Short mmCIF file of C-alpha atoms in Angstrom, two decimals:
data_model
loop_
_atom_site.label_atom_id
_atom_site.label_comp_id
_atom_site.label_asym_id
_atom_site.label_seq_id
_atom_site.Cartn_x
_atom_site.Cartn_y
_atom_site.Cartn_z
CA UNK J 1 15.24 23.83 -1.25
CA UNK J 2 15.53 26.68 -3.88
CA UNK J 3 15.29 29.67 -1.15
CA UNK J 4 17.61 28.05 1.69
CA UNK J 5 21.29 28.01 2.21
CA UNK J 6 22.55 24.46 1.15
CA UNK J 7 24.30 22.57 4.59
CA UNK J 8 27.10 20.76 3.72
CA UNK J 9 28.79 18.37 5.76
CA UNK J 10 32.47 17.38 5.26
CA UNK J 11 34.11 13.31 5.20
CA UNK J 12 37.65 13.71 5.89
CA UNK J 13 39.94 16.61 7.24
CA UNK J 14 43.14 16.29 5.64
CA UNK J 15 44.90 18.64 2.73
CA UNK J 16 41.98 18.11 0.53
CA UNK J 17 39.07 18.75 2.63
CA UNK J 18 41.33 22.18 3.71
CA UNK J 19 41.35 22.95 0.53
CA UNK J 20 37.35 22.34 0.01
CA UNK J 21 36.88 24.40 3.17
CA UNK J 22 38.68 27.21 1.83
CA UNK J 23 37.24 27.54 -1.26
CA UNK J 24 33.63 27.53 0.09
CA UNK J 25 34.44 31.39 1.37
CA UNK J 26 33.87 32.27 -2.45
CA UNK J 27 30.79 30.10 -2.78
CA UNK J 28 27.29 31.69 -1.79
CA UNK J 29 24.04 29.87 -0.38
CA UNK J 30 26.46 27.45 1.22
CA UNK J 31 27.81 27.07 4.84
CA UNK J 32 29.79 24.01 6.10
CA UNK J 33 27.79 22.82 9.17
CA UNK J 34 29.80 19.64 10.09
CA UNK J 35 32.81 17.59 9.42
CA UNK J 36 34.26 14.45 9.94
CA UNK J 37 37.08 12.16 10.26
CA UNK J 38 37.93 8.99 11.91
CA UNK J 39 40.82 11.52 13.56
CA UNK J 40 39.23 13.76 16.21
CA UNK J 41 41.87 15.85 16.50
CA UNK J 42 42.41 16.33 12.56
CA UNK J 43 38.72 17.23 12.37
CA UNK J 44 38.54 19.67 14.60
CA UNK J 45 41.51 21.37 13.16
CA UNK J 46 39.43 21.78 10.01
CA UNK J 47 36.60 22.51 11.30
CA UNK J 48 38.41 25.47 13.37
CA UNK J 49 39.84 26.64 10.22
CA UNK J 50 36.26 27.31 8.67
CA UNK J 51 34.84 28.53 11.82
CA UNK J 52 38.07 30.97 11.38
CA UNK J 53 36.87 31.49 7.48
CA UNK J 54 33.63 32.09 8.58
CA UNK J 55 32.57 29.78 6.13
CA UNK J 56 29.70 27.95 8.80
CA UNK J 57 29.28 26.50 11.85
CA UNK J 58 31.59 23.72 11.58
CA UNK J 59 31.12 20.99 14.70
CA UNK J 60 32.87 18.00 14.76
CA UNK J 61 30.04 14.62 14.64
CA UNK J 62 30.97 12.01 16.46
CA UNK J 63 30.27 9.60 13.42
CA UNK J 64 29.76 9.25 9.51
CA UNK J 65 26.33 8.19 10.57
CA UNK J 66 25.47 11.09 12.57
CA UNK J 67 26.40 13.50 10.14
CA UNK J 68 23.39 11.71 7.56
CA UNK J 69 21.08 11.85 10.03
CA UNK J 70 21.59 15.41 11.09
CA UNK J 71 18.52 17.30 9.15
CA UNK J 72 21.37 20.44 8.73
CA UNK J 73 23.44 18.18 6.46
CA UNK J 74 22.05 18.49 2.71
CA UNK J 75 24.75 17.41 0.74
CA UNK J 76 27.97 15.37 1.61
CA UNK J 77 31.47 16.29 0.47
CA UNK J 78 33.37 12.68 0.12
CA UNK J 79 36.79 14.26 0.68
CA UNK J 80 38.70 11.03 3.06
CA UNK J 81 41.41 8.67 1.33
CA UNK J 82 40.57 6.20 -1.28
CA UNK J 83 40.50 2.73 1.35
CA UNK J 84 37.93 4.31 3.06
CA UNK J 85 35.75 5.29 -0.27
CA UNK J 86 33.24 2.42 -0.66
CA UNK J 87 33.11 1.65 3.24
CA UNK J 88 32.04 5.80 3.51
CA UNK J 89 29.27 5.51 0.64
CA UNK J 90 27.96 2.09 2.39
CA UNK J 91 27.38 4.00 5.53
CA UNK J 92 25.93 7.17 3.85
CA UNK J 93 23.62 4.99 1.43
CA UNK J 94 22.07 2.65 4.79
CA UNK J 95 21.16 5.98 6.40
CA UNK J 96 19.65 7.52 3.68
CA UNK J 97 17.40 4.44 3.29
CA UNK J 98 16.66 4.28 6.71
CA UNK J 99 15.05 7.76 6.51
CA UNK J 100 17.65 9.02 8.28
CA UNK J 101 18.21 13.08 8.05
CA UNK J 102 17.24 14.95 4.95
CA UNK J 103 20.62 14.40 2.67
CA UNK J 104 19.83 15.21 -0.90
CA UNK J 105 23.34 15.16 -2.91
CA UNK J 106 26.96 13.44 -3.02
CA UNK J 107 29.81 14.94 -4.68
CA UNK J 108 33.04 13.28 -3.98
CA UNK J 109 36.22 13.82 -4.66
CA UNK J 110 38.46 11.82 -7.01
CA UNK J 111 39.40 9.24 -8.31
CA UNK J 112 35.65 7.94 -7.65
CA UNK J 113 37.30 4.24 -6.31
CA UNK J 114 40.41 1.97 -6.45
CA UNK J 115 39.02 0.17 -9.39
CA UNK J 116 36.05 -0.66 -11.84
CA UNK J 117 34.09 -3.17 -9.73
CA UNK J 118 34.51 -0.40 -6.76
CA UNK J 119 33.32 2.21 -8.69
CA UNK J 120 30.44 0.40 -10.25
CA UNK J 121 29.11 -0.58 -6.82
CA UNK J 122 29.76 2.99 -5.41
CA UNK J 123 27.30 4.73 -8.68
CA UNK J 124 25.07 1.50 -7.93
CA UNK J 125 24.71 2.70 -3.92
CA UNK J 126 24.35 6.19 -4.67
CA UNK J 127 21.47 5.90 -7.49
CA UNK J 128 20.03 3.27 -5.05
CA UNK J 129 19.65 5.72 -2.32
CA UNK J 130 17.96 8.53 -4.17
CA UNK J 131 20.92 10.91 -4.01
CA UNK J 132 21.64 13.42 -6.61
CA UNK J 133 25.65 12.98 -7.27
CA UNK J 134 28.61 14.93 -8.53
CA UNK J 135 32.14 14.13 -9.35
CA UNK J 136 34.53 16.75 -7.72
CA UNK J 137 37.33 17.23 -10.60
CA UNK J 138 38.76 20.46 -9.92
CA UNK J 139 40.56 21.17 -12.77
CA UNK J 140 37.91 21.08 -15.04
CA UNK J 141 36.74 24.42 -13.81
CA UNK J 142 39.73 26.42 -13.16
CA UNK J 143 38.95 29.57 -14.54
CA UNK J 144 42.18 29.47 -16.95
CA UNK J 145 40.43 25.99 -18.51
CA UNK J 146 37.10 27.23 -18.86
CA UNK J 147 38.14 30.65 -20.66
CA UNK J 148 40.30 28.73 -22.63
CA UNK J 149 38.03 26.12 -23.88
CA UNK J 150 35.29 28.33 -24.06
CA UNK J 151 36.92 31.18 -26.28
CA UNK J 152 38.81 28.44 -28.96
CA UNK J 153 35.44 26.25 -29.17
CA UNK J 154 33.66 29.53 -29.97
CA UNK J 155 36.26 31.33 -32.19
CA UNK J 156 38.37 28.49 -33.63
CA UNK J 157 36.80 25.75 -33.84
CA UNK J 158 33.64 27.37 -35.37
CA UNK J 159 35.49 29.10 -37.86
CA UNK J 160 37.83 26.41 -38.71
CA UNK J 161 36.84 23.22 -37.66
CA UNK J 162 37.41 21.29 -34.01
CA UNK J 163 40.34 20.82 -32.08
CA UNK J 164 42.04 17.46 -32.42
CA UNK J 165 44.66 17.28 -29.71
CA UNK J 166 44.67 18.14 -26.18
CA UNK J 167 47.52 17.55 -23.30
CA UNK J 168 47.12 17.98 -19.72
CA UNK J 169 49.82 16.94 -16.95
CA UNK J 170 49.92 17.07 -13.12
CA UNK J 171 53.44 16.72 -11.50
CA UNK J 172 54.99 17.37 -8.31
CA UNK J 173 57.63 15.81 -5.74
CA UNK J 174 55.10 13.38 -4.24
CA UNK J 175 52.04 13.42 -2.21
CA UNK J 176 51.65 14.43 2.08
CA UNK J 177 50.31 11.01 3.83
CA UNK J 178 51.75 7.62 3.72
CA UNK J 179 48.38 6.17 2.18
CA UNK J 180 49.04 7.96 -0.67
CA UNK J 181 52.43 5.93 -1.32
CA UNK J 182 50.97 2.62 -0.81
CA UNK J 183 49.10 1.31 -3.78
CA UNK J 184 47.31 -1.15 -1.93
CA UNK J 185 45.22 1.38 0.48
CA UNK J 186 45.52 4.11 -2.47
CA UNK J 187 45.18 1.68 -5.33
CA UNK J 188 47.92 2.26 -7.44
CA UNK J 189 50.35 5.21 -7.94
CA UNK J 190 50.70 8.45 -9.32
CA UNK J 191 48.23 7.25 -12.15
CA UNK J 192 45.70 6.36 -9.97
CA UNK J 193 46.13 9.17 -7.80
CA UNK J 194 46.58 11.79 -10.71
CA UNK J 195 46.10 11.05 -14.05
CA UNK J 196 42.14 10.98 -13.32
CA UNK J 197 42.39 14.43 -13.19
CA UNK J 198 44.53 15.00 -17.01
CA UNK J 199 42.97 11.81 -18.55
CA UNK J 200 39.30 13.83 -17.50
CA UNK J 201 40.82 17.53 -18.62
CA UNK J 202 41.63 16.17 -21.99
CA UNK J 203 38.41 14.65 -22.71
CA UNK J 204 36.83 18.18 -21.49
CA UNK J 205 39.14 19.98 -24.01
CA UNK J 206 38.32 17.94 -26.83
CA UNK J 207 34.64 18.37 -26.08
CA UNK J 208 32.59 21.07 -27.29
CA UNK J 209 30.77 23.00 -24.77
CA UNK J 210 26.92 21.87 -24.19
CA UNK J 211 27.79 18.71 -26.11
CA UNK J 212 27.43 14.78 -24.50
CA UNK J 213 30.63 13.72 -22.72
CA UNK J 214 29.94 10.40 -25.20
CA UNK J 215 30.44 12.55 -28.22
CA UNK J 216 34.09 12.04 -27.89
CA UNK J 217 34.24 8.52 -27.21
CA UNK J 218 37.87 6.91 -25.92
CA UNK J 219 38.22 3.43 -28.47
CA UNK J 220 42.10 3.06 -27.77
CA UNK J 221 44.65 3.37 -24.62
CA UNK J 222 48.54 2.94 -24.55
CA UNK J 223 49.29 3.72 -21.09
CA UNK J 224 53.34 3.60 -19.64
CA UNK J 225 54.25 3.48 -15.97
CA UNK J 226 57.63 3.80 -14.17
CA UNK J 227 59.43 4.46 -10.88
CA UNK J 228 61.89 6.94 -12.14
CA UNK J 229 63.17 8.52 -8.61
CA UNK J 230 61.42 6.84 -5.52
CA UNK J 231 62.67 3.32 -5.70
CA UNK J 232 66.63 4.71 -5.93
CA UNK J 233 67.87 3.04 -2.54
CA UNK J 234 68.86 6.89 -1.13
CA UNK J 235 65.36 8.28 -2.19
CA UNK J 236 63.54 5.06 -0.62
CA UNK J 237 65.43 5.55 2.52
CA UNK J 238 64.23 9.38 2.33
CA UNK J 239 60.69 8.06 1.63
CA UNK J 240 60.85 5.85 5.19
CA UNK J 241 61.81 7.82 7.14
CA UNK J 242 59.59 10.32 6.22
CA UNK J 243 56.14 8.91 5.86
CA UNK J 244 57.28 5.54 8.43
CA UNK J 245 57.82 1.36 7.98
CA UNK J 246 54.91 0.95 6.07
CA UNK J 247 55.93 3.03 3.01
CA UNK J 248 59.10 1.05 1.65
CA UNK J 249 59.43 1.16 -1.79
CA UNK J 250 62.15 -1.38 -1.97
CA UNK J 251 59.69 -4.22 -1.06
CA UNK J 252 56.23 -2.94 -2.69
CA UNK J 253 56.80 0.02 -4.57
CA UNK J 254 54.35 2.23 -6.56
CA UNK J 255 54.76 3.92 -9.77
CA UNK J 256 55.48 7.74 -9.62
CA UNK J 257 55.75 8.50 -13.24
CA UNK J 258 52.73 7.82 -15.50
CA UNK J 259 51.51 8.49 -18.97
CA UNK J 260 48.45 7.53 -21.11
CA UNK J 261 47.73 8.18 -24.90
CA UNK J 262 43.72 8.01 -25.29
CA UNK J 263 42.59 7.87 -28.71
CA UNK J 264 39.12 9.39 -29.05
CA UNK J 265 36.33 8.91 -32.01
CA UNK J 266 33.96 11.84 -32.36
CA UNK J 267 30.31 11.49 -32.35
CA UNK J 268 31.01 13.01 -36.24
CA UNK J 269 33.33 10.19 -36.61
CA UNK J 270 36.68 12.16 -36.47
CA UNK J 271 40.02 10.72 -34.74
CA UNK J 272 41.17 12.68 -32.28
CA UNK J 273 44.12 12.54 -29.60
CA UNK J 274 45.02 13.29 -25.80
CA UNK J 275 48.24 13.18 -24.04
CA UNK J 276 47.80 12.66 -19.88
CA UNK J 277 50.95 12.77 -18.00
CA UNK J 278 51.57 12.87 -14.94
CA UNK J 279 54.49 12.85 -11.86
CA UNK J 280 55.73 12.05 -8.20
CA UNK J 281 59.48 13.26 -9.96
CA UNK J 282 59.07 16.00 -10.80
CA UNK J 283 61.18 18.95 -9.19
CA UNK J 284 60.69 22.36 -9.76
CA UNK J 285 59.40 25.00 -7.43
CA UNK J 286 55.87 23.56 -6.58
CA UNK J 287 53.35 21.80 -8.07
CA UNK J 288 52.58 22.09 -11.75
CA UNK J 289 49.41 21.94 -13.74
CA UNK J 290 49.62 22.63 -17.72
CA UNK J 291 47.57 22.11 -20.35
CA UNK J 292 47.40 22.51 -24.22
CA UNK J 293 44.47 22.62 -26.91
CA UNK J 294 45.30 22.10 -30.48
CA UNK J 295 43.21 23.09 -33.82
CA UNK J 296 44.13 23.41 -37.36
CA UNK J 297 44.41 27.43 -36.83
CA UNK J 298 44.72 27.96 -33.35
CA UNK J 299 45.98 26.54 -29.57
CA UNK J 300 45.75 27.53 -26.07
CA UNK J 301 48.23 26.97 -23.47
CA UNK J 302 48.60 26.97 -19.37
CA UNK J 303 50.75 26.55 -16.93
CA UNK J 304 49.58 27.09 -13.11
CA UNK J 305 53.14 28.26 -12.30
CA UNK J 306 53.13 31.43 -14.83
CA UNK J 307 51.37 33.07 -11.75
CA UNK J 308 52.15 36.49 -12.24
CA UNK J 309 53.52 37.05 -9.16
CA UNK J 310 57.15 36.04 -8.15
CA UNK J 311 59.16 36.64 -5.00
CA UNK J 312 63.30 36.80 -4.31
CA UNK J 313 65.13 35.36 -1.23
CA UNK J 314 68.51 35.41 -1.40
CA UNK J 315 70.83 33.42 0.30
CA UNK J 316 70.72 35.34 3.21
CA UNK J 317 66.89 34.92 4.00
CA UNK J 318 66.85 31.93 6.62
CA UNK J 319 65.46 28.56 4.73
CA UNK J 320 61.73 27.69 6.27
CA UNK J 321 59.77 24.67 5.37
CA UNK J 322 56.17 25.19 3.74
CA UNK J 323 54.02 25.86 1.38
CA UNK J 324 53.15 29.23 2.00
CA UNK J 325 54.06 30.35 -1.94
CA UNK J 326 52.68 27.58 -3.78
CA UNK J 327 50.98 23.95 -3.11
CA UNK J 328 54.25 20.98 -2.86
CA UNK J 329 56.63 24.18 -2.70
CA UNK J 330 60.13 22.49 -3.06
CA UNK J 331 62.09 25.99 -2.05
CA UNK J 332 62.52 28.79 -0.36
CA UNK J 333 65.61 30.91 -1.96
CA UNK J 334 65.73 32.14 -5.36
CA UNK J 335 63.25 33.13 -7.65
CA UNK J 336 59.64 31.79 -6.66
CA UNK J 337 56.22 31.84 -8.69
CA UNK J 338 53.05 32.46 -6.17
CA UNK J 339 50.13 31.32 -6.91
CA UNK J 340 48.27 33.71 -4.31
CA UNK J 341 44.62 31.76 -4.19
CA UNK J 342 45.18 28.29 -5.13
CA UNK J 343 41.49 27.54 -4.10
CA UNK J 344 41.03 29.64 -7.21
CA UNK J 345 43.26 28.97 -9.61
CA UNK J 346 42.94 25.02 -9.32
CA UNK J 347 39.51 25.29 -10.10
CA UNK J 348 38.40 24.20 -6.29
CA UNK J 349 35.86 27.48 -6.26
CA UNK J 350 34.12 26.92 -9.01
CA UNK J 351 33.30 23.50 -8.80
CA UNK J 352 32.29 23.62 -5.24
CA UNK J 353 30.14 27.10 -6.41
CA UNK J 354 28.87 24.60 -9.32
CA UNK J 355 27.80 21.83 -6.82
CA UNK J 356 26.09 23.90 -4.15
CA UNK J 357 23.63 24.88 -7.15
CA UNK J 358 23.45 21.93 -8.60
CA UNK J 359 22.26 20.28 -4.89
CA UNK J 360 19.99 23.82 -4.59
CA UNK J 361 18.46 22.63 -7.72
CA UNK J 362 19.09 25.79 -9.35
CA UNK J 363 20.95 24.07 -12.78
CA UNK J 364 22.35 20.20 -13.85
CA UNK J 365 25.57 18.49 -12.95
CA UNK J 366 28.22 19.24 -15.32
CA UNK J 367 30.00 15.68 -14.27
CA UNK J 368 28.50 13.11 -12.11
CA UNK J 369 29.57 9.68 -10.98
CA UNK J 370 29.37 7.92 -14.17
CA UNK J 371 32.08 10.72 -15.27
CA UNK J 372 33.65 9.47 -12.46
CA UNK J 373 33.21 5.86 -13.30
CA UNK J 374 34.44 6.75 -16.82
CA UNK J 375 38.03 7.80 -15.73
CA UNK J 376 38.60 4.96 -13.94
CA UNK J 377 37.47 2.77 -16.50
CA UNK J 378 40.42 4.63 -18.54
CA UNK J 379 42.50 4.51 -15.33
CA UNK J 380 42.50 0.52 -15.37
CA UNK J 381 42.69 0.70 -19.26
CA UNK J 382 46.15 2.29 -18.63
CA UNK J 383 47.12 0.11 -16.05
CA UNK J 384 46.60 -2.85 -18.37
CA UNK J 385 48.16 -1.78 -21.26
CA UNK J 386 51.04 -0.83 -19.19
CA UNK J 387 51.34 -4.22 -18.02
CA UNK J 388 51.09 -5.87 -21.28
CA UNK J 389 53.42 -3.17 -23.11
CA UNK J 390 50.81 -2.89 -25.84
CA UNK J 391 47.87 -0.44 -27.15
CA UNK J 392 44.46 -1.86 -26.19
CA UNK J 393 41.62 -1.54 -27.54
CA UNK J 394 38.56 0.30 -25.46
CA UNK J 395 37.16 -1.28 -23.66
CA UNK J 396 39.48 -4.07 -23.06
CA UNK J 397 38.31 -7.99 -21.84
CA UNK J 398 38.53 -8.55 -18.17
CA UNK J 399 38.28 -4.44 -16.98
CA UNK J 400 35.38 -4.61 -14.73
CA UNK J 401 37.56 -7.46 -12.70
CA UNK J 402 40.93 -5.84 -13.77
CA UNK J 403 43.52 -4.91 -10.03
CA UNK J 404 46.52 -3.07 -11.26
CA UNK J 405 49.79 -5.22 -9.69
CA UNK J 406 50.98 -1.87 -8.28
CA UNK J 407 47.46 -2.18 -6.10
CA UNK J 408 48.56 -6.27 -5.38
CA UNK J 409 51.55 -5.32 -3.87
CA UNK J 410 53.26 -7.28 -7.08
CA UNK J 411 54.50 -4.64 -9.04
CA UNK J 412 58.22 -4.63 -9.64
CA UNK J 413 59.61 -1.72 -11.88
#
C-alpha cells in the first residue's frame, strides 16, 4: 500500500464533491477512479470535470455498492447531503464485511451526522468494518490557519504563555440546494450546516500543536439561534421560488444566523474561550471565512476575502450571474476581492493531500470520526441551550437522544 497510488472513489457530485475533485490536482499518489451519485447525470458531470483535470479515470458506478467492491477503490470520499449520511455508511460498512473489494479508509465530509445518536452509530459502523477514518474539516488546514497557529504556538505562546481566546465565523447569503434549507433532511440550519466547521477551528486554535484534542476540553455551551433575513415574507417568497414548494420558510423555517460561546478547561487546568459564529445573512461580496487567536502578547488574524487580488467593473460591464471571483459571489460591479484557488485557500488541498497519506499509511490522522462525533456533540449542545435560553453545562442530560426543533419541523423563530 506504501508504493501504490491511493484510488479514491467519490459519494456525491454536487458543489462539494467539485470542490474535492479539484483540489485532488494538487495532491500526489492519488487519482479519483470513480464517483457516484444517486443523479446520473450530476455524476457524470463531475466525473467529466476530473477526467478534464486530469486528476484520474473518473467512471460513473452504477451503485454505492459497486464502487466498494471495485478492488481500484481504496478509500471513499463521503461527500453526498446529510439525509443520505448513515444510509451511505450502512451500505459501505455491509460490503466491506462481506469481503467485498479492497476499501481501506473513510473520510467524510462534515458535519459527520444530523445528530448524536447518528453519529455514534456512523463511528460504531466504521470501526466495525475495519476501516481507517478521517473527518474532512477543511478549514483546519488552510494554509493561512496552519501558519498562523503554528508561528504564535511557537513564538508566543512559548515565550509568554498560551493563547486563551480564539474566534472563527463562516457567513454567506445561503447555501445552493433546497436540502440544505430544510432542517429536517439537513438537520438543522446554518448551525448545523456551519458552525461544525468554527466550533472545530476554535478548538484547533486553542490547541497546541502535537498536543491531544482532549487537552482543551469544552465544560460549558451558550449557544443563540435566529432567522434574521429568510423568514421576512419578501425573502421567503425569494427563497420559493428559487429552491421550489418544499423550501417555505413561513411554515417550517430554519435558523440562518447562529452563534455558540464554548468554554474550554485546559488539560493544565486553565479557562479558556471560543467565539463560533456563523451566517445564511450575511451580504457582502462572497463568502467569508475569518478567524482570530488571542494571547497575553500577541494575536493573529484572517479573513479569506483580504485576497490580494481585486477586480473593477463599472457600471457599464454587463451584470452576469456566478461565481467565477469568489465562492457565494453576491456581485458583479464594483470593487471585487478574488480569491483565485479557493481549493487552496479553504484548506480543501491540504486536507485531501493529508488523507491520501494518511490511507497510504505514510503518517496518522490529524482528525478522525470521533473529532467528528465531538462537534456534533457541541452542535446539539448549542441547539439545546438555544432552546432553553440558558448556558449548559458539558455535557448536558438527554444529548445522545437530543433532535434540535429546527430538525422536527417545530421551530418557530
Amino acid at each position: 500500500m506504501a508504493e501504490r497510488r491511493l484510488g479514491i472513489g467519490i459519494v456525491g457530485s454536487g458543489f462539494n464533491a467539485r470542490f474535492h475533485v479539484q483540489a485532488f490536482g494538487a495532491v500526489r499518489d492519488a487519482d479519483v477512479q470513480g464517483i457516484w451519485s444517486p443523479t446520473r447525470a450530476h455524476a457524470e458531470d463531475t466525473a467529466a470535470l476530473a477526467r478534464r483535470l486530469d486528476v484520474g479515470p473518473a467512471r460513473v458506478f452504477p451503485s454505492l455498492a459497486a464502487m466498494v467492491a471495485d478492488p481500484g477503490i481504496d478509500a471513499i470520499w463521503l461527500c453526498g447531503p446529510n439525509h443520505a449520511r448513515l444510509e451511505n455508511v450502512e451500505e459501505i460498512a455491509r460490503g466491506v464485511t462481506a469481503g467485498r473489494g479492497a476499501l481501506r479508509g473513510i473520510a467524510c465530509e462534515k458535519p459527520l451526522a444530523r445528530n448524536v445518536a447518528e453519529a455514534e452509530r456512523l463511528v460504531e459502523l466504521t470501526k466495525r468494518a475495519g476501516l481507517v477514518h478521517g473527518y474532512l474539516e477543511n478549514q483546519c488546514f488552510a494554509p493561512q490557519i496552519e501558519a498562523g497557529r503554528a508561528l504564535l504556538w511557537a513564538r508566543g505562546a512559548r515565550l509568554t504563555g498560551r493563547p486563551y481566546l480564539a474566534r472563527a465565523a463562516e457567513e454567506h447569503g445561503g447555501p445552493h440546494r433546497p436540502w440544505f434549507w430544510q432542517g429536517q433532511l439537513q438537520g438543522g440550519g446554518v448551525l448545523n450546516d456551519m458552525l461544525c466547521h468554527s466550533a472545530l477551528v476554535v478548538r484547533h486554535l486553542l490547541t497546541a500543536p502535537g498536543a491531544a484534542a482532549a487537552s482543551v476540553r469544552p465544560t460549558r455551551v451558550t449557544g443563540h439561534i435566529a432567522s434574521l433575513k429568510w423568514t421576512r415574507p419578501v425573502y421567503a417568497q425569494q427563497l420559493a421560488a428559487r429552491m421550489g414548494p418544499a423550501v417555505d420558510y413561513t411554515r417550517a423555517p430554519a435558523e440562518d444566523f447562529a452563534s455558540a460561546l464554548i468554554e474550554f478547561t485546559t488539560a493544565e487546568g486553565d479557562r479558556v474561550l471560543g467565539e463560533a459564529t456563523t451566517s445564511w445573512s450575511f451580504v457582502g461580496p462572497g463568502l467569508r471565512l475569518s478567524a482570530q487567536l488571542l494571547g497575553p502578547e500577541y494575536s493573529m488574524s484572517w479573513n479569506s476575502l483580504d485576497s490580494g487580488l481585486r477586480l473593477f467593473f463599472s457600471r457599464a460591464v454587463p451584470d452576469a450571474a456566478g461565481e467565477d471571483l469568489v465562492e457565494k459571489q453576491n456581485a458583479a460591479t464594483g470593487e471585487m476581492p478574488v480569491v483565485a484557488n479557493e481549493a487552496a485557500t479553504y484548506g480543501y488541498e491540504g486536507e485531501d493531500r493529508h488523507f491520501v497519506r494518511v490511507f497510504l499509511e505514510r503518517e496518522a490522522p490529524q482528525l478522525t470520526f470521533d473529532d467528528g462525533l465531538d462537534v456534533v456533540r457541541l452542535l446539539m449542545a448549542a441547539y439545546m441551550s438555544a432552546e432553553q435560553g440558558r448556558t449548559l453545562e458539558f455535557p448536558p442530560a438527554g444529548l445522545d437522544t437530543f433532535v434540535p426543533a429546527v430538525a422536527t419541523g417545530t421551530w418557530r423563530p
